[in-house]
PDB file of C-alpha atoms in Angstrom:
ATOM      1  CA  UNK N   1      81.500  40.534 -53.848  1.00 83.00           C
ATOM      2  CA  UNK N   2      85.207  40.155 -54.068  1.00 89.00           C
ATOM      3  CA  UNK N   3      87.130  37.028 -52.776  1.00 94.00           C
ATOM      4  CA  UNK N   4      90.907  36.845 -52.196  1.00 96.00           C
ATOM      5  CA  UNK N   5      93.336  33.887 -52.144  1.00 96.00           C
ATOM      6  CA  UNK N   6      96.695  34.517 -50.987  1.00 97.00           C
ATOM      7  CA  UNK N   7      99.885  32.259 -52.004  1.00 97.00           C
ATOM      8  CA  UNK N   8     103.366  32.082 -51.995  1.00 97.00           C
ATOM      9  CA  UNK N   9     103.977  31.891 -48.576  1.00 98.00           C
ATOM     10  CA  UNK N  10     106.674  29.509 -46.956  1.00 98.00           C
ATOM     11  CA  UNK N  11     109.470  29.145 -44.895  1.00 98.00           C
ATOM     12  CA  UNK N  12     112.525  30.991 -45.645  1.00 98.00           C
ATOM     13  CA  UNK N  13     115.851  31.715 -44.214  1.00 98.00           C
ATOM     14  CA  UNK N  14     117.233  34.772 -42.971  1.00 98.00           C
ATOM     15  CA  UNK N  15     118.077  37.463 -45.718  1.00 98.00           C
ATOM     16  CA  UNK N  16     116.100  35.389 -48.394  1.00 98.00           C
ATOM     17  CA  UNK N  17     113.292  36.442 -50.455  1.00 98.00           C
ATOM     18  CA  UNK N  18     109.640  35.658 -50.550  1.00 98.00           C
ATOM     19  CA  UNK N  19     106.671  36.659 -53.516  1.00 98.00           C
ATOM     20  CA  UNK N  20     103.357  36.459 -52.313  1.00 98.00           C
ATOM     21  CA  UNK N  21     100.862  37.009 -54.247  1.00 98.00           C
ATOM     22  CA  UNK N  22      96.923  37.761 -53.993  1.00 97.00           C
ATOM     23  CA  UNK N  23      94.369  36.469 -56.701  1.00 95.00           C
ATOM     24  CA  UNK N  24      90.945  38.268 -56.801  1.00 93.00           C
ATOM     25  CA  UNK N  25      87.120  37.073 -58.242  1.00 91.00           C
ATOM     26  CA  UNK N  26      84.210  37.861 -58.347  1.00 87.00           C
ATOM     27  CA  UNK N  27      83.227  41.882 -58.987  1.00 77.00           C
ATOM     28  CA  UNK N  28      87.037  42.315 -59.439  1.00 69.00           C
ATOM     29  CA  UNK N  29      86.157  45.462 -61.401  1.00 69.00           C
ATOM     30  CA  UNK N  30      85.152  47.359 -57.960  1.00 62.00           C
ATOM     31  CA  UNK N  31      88.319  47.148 -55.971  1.00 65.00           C
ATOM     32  CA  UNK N  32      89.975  50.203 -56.789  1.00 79.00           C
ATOM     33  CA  UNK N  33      92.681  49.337 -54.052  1.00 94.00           C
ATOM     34  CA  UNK N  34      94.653  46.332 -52.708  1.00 95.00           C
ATOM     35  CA  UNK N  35      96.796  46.422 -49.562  1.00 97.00           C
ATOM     36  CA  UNK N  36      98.812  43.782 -47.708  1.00 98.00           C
ATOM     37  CA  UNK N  37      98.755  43.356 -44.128  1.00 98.00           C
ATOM     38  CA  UNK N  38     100.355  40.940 -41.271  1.00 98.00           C
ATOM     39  CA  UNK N  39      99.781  39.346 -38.066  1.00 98.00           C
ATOM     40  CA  UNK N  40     102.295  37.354 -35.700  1.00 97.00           C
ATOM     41  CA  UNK N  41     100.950  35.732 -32.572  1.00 92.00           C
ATOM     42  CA  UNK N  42      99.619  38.033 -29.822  1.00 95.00           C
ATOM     43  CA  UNK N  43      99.917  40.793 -32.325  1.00 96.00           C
ATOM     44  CA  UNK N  44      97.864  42.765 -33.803  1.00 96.00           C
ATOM     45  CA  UNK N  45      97.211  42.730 -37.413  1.00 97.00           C
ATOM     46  CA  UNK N  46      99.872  45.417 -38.634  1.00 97.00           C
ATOM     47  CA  UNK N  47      99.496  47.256 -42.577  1.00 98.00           C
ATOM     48  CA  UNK N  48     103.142  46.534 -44.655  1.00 98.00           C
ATOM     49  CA  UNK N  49     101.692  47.918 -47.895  1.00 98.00           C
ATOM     50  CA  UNK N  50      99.316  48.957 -50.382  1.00 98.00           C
ATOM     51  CA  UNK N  51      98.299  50.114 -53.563  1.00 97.00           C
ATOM     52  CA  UNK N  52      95.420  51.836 -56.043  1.00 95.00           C
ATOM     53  CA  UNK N  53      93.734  50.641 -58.712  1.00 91.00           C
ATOM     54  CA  UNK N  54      96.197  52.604 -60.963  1.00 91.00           C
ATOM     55  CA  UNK N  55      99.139  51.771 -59.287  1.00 94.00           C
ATOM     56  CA  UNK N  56      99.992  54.852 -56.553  1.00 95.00           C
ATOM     57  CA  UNK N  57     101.852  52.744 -53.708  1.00 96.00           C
ATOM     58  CA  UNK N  58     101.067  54.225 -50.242  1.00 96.00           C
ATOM     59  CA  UNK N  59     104.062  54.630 -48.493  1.00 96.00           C
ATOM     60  CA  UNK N  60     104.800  51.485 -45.930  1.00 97.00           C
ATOM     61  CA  UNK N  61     105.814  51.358 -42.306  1.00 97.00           C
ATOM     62  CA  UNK N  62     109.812  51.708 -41.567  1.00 97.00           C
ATOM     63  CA  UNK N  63     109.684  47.932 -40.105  1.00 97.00           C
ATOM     64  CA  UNK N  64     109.157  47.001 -44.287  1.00 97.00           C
ATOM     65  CA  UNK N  65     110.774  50.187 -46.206  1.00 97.00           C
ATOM     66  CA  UNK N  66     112.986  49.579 -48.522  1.00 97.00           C
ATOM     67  CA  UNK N  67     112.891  45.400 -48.543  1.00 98.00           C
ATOM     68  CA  UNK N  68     108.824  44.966 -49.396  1.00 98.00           C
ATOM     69  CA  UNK N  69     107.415  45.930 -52.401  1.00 98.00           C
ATOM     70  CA  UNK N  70     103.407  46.168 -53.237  1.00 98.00           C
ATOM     71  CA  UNK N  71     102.272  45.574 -57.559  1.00 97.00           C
ATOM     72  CA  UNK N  72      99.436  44.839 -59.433  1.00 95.00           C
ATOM     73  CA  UNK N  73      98.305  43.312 -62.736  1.00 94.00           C
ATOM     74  CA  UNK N  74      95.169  44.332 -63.158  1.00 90.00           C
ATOM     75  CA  UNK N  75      94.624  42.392 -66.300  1.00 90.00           C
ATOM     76  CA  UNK N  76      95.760  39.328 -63.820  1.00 92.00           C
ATOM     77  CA  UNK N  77      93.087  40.770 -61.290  1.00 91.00           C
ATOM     78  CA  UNK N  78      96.456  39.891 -59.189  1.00 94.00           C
ATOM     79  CA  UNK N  79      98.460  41.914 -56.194  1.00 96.00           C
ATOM     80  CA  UNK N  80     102.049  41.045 -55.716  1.00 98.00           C
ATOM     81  CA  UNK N  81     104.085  41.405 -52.210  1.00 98.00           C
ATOM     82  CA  UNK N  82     107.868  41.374 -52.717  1.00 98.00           C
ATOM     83  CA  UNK N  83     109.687  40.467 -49.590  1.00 98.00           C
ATOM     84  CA  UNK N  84     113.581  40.515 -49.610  1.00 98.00           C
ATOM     85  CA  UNK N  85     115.716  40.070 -46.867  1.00 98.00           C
ATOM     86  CA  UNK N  86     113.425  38.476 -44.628  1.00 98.00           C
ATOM     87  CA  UNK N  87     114.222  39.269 -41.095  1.00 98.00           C
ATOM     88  CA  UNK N  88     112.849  36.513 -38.336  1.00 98.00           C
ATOM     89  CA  UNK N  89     110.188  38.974 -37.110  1.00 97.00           C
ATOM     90  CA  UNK N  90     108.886  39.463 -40.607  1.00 98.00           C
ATOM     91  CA  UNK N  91     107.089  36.158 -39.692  1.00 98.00           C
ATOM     92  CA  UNK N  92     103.842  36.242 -39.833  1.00 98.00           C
ATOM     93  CA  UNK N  93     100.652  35.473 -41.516  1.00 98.00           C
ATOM     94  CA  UNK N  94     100.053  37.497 -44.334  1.00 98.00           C
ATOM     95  CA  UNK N  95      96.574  38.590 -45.530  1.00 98.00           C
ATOM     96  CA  UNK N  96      95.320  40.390 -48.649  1.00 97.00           C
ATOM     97  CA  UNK N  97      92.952  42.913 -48.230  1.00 96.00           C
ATOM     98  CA  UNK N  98      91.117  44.875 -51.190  1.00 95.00           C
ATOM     99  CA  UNK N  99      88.155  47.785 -51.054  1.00 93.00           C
ATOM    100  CA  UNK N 100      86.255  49.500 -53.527  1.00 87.00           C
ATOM    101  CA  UNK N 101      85.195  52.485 -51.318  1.00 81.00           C
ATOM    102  CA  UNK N 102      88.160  54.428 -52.986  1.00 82.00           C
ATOM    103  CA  UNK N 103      89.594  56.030 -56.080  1.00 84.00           C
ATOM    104  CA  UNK N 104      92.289  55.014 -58.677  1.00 84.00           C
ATOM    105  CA  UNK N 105      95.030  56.253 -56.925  1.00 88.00           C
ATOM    106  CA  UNK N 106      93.891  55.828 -53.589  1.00 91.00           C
ATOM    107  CA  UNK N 107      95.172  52.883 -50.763  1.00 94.00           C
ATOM    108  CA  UNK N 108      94.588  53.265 -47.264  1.00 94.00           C
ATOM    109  CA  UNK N 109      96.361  51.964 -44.966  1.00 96.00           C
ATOM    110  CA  UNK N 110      93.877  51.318 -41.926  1.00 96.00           C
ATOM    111  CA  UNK N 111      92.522  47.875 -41.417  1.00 96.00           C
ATOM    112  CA  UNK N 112      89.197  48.799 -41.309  1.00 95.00           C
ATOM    113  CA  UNK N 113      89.146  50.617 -44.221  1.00 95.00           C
ATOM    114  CA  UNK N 114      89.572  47.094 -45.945  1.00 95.00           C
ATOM    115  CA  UNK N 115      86.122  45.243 -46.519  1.00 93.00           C
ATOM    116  CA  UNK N 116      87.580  42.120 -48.391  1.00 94.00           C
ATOM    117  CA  UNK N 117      90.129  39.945 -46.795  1.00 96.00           C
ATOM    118  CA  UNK N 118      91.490  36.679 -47.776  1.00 97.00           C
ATOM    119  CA  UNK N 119      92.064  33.600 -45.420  1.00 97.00           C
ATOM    120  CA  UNK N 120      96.101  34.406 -44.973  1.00 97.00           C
ATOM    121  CA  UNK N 121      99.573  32.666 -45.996  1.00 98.00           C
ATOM    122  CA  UNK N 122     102.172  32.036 -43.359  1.00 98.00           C
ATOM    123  CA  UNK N 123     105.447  33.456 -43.736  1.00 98.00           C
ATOM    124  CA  UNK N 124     108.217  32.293 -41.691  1.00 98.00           C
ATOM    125  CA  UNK N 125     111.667  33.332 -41.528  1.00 98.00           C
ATOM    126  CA  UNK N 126     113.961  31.053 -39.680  1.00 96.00           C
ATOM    127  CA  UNK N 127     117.004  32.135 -37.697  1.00 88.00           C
TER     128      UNK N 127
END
């Protein structure tokens, strides 16, 4: 199995710039694709980006375009989110999300086609 720790979360101001970033264990050699994903209170939990083993990037949502960007190391078994200017309703907590159930330059984007989540970081950009 595959765990995943998210860090680098915090609070941030307006326009300011956030690197979160997602360590993986365990059978880190099956997770051919990483993705990151948010949820804000009474929200559901909403895909920002993602990314194959090899490093295709899936395009992300207009809400993110052009301010987040999704990388890897694999030799790190580590997934980077770069946020720049924050907006207040990028808060959020932020989860990790890997699966093995695709190819090297494969990254879904639906939630469900995620089977390994980690526990979340908490973004929050104050106004």
């Amino acid at each position: 199995q595959v765990q995943l720790v998210e860090s680098g979360g915090g609070l941030v101001q307006v326009g300011g710039s956030l690197r979160l970033s997602c360590v993986a264990s365990g059978r880190t050699s099956d997770t051919y694709a990483m993705g990151w994903f948010r949820q804000a209170p009474g929200q559901e939990r909403e895909f920002v980006a993602a990314i194959s083993f090899r490093g295709s990037i899936t395009d992300s949502p207009n809400s993110v375009k052009g301010r987040f960007t999704i990388s890897r190391d694999n030799a790190k078994n580590t997934a980077y989110l770069q946020m720049n200017n924050l907006k207040p309703e990028d808060t959020a907590v932020y989860f990790c999300a890997a699966t093995r159930n695709f190819g090297y330059f494969d990254a879904p984007v639906r939630r469900n086609d995620y089977n390994y989540w980690g526990q979340g970081t908490q973004v929050t950009v104050s106004s």
